[in-house]
mmCIF file with all atom_site columns, C-alpha atoms in Angstrom:
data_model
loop_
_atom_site.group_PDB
_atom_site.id
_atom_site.type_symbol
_atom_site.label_atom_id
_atom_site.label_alt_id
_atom_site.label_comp_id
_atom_site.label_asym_id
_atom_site.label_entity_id
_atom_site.label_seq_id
_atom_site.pdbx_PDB_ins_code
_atom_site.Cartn_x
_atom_site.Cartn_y
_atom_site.Cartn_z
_atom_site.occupancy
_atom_site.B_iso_or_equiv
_atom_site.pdbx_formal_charge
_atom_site.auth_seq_id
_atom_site.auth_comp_id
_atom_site.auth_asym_id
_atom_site.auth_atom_id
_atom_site.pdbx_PDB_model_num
ATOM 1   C CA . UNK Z 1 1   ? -2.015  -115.545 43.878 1.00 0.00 ? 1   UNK Z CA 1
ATOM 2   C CA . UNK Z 1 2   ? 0.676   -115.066 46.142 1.00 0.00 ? 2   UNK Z CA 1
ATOM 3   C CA . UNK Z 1 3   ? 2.249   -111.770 47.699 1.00 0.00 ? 3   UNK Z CA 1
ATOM 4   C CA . UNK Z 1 4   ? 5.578   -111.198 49.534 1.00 0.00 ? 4   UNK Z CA 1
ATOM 5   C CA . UNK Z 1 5   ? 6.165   -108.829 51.718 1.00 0.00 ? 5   UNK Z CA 1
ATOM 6   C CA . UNK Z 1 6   ? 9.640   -107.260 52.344 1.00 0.00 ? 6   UNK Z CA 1
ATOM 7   C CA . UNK Z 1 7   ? 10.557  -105.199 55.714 1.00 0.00 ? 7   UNK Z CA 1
ATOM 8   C CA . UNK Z 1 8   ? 13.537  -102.815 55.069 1.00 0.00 ? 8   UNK Z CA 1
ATOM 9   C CA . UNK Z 1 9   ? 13.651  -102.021 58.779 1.00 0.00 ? 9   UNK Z CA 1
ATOM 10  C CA . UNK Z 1 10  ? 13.019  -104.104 62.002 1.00 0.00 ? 10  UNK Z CA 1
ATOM 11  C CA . UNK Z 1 11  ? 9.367   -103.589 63.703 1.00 0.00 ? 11  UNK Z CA 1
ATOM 12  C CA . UNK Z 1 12  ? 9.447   -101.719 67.081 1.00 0.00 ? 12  UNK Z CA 1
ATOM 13  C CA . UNK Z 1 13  ? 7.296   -101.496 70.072 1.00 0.00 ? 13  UNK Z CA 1
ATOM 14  C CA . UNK Z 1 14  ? 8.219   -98.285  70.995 1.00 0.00 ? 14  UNK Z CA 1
ATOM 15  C CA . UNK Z 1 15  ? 5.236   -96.031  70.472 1.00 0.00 ? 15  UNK Z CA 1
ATOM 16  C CA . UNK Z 1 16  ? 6.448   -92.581  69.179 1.00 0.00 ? 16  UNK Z CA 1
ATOM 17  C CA . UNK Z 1 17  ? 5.576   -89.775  71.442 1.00 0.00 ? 17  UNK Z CA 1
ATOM 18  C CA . UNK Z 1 18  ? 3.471   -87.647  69.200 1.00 0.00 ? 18  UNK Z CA 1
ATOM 19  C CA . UNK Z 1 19  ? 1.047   -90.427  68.228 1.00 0.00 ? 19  UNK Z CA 1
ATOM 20  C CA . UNK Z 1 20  ? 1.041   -90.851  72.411 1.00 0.00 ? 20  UNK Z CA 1
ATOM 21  C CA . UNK Z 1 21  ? 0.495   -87.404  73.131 1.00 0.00 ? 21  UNK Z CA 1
ATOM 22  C CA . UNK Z 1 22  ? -2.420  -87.137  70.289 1.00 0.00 ? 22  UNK Z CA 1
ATOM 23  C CA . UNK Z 1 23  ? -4.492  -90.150  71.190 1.00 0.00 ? 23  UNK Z CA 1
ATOM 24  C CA . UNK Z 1 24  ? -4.039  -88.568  75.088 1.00 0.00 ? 24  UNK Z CA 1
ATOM 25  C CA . UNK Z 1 25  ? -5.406  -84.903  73.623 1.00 0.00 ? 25  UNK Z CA 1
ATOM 26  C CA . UNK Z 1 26  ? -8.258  -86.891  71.314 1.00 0.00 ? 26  UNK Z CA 1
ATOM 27  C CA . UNK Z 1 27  ? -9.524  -89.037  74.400 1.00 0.00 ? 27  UNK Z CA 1
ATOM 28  C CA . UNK Z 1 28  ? -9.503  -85.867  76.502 1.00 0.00 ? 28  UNK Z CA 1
ATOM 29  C CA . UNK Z 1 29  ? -11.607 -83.618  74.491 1.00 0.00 ? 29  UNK Z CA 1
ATOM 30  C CA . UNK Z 1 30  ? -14.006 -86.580  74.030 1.00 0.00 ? 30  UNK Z CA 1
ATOM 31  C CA . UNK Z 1 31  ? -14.219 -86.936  77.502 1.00 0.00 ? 31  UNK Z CA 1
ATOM 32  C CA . UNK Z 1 32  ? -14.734 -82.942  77.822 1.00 0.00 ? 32  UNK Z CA 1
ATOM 33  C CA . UNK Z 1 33  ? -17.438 -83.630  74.979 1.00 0.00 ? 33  UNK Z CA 1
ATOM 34  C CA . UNK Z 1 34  ? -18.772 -86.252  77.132 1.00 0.00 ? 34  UNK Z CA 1
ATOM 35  C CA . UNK Z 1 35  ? -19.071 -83.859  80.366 1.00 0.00 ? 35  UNK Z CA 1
ATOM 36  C CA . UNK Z 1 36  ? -20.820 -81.213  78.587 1.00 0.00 ? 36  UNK Z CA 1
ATOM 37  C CA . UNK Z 1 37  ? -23.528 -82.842  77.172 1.00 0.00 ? 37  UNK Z CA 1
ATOM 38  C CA . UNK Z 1 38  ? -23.711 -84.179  80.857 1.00 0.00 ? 38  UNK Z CA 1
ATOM 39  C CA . UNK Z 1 39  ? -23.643 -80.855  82.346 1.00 0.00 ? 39  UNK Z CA 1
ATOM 40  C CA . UNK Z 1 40  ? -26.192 -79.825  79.047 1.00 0.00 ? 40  UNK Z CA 1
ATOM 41  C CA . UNK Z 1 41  ? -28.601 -82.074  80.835 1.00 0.00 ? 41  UNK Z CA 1
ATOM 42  C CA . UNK Z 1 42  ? -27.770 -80.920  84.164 1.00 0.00 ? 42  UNK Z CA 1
ATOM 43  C CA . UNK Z 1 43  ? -26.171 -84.133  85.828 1.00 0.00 ? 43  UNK Z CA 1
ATOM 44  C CA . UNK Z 1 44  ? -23.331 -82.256  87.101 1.00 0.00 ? 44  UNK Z CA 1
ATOM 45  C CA . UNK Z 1 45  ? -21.234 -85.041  89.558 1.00 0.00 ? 45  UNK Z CA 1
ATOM 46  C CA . UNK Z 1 46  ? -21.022 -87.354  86.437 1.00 0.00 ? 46  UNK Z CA 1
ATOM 47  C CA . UNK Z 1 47  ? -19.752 -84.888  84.282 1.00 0.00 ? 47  UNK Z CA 1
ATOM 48  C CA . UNK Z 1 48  ? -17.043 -83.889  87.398 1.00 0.00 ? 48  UNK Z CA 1
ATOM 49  C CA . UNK Z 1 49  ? -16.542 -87.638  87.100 1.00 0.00 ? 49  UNK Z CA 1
ATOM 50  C CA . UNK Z 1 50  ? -15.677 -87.302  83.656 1.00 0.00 ? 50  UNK Z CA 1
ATOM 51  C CA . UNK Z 1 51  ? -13.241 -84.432  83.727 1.00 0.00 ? 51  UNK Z CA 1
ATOM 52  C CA . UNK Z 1 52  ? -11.470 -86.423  86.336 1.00 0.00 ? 52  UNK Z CA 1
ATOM 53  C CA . UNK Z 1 53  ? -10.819 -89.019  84.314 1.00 0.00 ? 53  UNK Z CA 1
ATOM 54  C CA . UNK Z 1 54  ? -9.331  -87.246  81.465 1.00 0.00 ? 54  UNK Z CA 1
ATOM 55  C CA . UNK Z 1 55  ? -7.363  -85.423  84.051 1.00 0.00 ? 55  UNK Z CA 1
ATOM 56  C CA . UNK Z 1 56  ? -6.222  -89.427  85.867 1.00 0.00 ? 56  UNK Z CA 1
ATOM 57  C CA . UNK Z 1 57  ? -5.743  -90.623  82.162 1.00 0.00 ? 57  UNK Z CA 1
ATOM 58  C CA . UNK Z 1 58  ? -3.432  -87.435  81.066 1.00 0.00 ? 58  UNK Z CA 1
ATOM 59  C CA . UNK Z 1 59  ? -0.901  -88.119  84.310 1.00 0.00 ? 59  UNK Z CA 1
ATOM 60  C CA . UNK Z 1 60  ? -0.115  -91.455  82.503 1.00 0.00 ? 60  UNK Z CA 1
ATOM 61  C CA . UNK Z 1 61  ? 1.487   -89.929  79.757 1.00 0.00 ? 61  UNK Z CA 1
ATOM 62  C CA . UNK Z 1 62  ? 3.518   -87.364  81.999 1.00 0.00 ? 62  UNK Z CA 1
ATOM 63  C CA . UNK Z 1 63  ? 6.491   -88.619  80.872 1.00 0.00 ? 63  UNK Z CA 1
ATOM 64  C CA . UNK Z 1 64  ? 6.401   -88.342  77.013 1.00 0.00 ? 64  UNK Z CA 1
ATOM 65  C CA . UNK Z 1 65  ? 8.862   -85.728  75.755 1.00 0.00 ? 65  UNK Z CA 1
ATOM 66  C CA . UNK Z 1 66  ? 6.591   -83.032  74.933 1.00 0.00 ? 66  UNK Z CA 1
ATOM 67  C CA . UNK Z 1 67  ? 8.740   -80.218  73.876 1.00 0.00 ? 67  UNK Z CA 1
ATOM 68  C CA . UNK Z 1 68  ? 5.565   -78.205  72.692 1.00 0.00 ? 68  UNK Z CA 1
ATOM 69  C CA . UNK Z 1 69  ? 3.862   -78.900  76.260 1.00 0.00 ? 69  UNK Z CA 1
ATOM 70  C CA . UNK Z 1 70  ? 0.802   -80.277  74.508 1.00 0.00 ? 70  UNK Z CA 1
ATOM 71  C CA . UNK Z 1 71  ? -0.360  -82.910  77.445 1.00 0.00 ? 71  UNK Z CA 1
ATOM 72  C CA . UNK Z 1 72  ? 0.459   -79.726  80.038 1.00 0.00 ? 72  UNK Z CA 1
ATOM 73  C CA . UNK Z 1 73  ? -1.711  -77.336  78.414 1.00 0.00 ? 73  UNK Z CA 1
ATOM 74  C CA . UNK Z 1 74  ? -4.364  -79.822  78.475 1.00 0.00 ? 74  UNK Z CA 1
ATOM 75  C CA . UNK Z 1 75  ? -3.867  -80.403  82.325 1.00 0.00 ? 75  UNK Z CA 1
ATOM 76  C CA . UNK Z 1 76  ? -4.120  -76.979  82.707 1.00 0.00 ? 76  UNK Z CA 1
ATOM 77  C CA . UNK Z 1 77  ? -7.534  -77.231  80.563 1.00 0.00 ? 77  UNK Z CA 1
ATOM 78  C CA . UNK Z 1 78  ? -8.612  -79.548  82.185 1.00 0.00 ? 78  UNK Z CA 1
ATOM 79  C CA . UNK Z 1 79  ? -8.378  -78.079  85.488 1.00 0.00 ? 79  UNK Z CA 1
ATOM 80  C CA . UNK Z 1 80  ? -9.542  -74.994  84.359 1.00 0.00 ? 80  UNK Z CA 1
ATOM 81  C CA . UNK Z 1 81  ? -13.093 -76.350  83.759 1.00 0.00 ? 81  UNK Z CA 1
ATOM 82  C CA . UNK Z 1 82  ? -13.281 -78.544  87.206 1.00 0.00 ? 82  UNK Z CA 1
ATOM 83  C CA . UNK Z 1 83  ? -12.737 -74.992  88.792 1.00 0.00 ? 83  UNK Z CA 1
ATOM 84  C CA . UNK Z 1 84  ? -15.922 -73.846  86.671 1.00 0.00 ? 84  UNK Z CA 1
ATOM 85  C CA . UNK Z 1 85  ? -18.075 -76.985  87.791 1.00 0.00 ? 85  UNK Z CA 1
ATOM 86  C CA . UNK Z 1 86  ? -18.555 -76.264  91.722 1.00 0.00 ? 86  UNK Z CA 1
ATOM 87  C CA . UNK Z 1 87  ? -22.622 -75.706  90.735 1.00 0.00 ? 87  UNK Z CA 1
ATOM 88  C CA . UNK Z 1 88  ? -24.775 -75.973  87.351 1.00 0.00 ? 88  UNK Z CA 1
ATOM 89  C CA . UNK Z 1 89  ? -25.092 -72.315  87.556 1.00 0.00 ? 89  UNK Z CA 1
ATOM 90  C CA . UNK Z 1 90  ? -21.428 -71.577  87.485 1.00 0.00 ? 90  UNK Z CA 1
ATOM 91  C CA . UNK Z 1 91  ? -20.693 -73.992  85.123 1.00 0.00 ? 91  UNK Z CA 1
ATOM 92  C CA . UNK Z 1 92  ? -23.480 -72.253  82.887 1.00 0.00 ? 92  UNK Z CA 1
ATOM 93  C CA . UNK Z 1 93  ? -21.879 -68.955  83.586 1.00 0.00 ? 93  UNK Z CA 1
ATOM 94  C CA . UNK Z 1 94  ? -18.075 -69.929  82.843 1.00 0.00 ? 94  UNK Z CA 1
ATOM 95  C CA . UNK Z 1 95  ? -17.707 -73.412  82.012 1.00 0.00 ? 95  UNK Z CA 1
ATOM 96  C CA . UNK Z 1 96  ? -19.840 -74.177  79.304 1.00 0.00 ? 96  UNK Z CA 1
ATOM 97  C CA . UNK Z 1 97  ? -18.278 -71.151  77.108 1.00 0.00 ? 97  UNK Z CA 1
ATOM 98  C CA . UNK Z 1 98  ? -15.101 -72.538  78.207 1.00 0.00 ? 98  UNK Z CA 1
ATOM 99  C CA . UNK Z 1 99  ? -15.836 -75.748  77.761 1.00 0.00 ? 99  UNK Z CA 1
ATOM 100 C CA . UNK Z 1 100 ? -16.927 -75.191  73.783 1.00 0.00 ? 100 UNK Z CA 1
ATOM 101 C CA . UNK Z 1 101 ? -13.608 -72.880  73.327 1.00 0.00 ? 101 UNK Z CA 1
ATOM 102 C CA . UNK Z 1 102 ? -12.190 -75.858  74.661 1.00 0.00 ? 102 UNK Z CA 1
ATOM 103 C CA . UNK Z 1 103 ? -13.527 -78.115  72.324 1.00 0.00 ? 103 UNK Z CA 1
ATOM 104 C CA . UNK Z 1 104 ? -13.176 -75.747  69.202 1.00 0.00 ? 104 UNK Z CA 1
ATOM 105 C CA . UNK Z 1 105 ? -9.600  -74.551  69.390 1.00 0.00 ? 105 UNK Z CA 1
ATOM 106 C CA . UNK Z 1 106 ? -8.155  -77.545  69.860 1.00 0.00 ? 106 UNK Z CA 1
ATOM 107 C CA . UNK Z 1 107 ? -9.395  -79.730  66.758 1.00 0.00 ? 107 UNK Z CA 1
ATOM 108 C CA . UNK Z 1 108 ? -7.600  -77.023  64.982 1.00 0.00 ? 108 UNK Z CA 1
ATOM 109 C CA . UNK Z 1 109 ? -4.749  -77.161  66.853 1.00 0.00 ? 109 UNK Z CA 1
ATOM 110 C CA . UNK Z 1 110 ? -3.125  -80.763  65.974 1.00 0.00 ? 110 UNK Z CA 1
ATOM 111 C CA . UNK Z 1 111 ? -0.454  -78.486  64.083 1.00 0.00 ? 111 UNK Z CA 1
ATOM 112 C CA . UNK Z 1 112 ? 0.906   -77.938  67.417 1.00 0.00 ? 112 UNK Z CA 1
ATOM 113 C CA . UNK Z 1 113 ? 2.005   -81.551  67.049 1.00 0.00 ? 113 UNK Z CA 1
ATOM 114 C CA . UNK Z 1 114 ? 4.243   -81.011  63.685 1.00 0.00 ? 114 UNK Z CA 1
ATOM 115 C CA . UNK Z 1 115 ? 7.619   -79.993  63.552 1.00 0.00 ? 115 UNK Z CA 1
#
């Protein structure tokens, strides 16, 4: 048996900006997933570690049009918790309930993403 397949349209390479900025927000909650259950288990410098990087990997995808400031907000976020993460106590204080509304609101929140 043998199957054809016709293209209408030529393939791109260009990625399209939404798909960017989603992958960016999925990898950064996982990484803020990560961190807590670091932080959970009271290994706070590898969860700081962690943060970091979703910050470092979120200032590669600055330049996406992002009319609903998706990848900002998350920067914000982001730096939000780092603030709450100067000791385990603070972070059990502030961070950890910030850190789960974090986490929550957001997997909602891919609507933010449709026109």
């Amino acid at each position: 048996m043998t199957a054809t397949v016709t293209r209408s349209k030529t393939a791109t390479d260009k990625e399209i900006p939404k798909m960017i900025i989603e992958e960016s927000r999925l990898k950064s909650l996982n990484s803020v997933k990560e961190a807590r259950a670091l932080l959970d288990n009271k290994v706070l410098e590898r969860a700081k570690d962690k943060v970091d990087e979703a910050k470092n990997s979120l200032e590669g995808v600055k330049h996406v049009d992002d009319p609903k400031q998706v990848i900002t907000t998350l920067m914000y976020d982001l730096e939000q918790l780092s603030d709450f993460m100067n000791s385990q106590e603070e972070y059990e204080e502030k961070g950890r309930p910030y850190a789960i509304c974090l986490l929550r609101l957001p997997m909602n929140t891919s609507f933010m993403l449709k026109n």
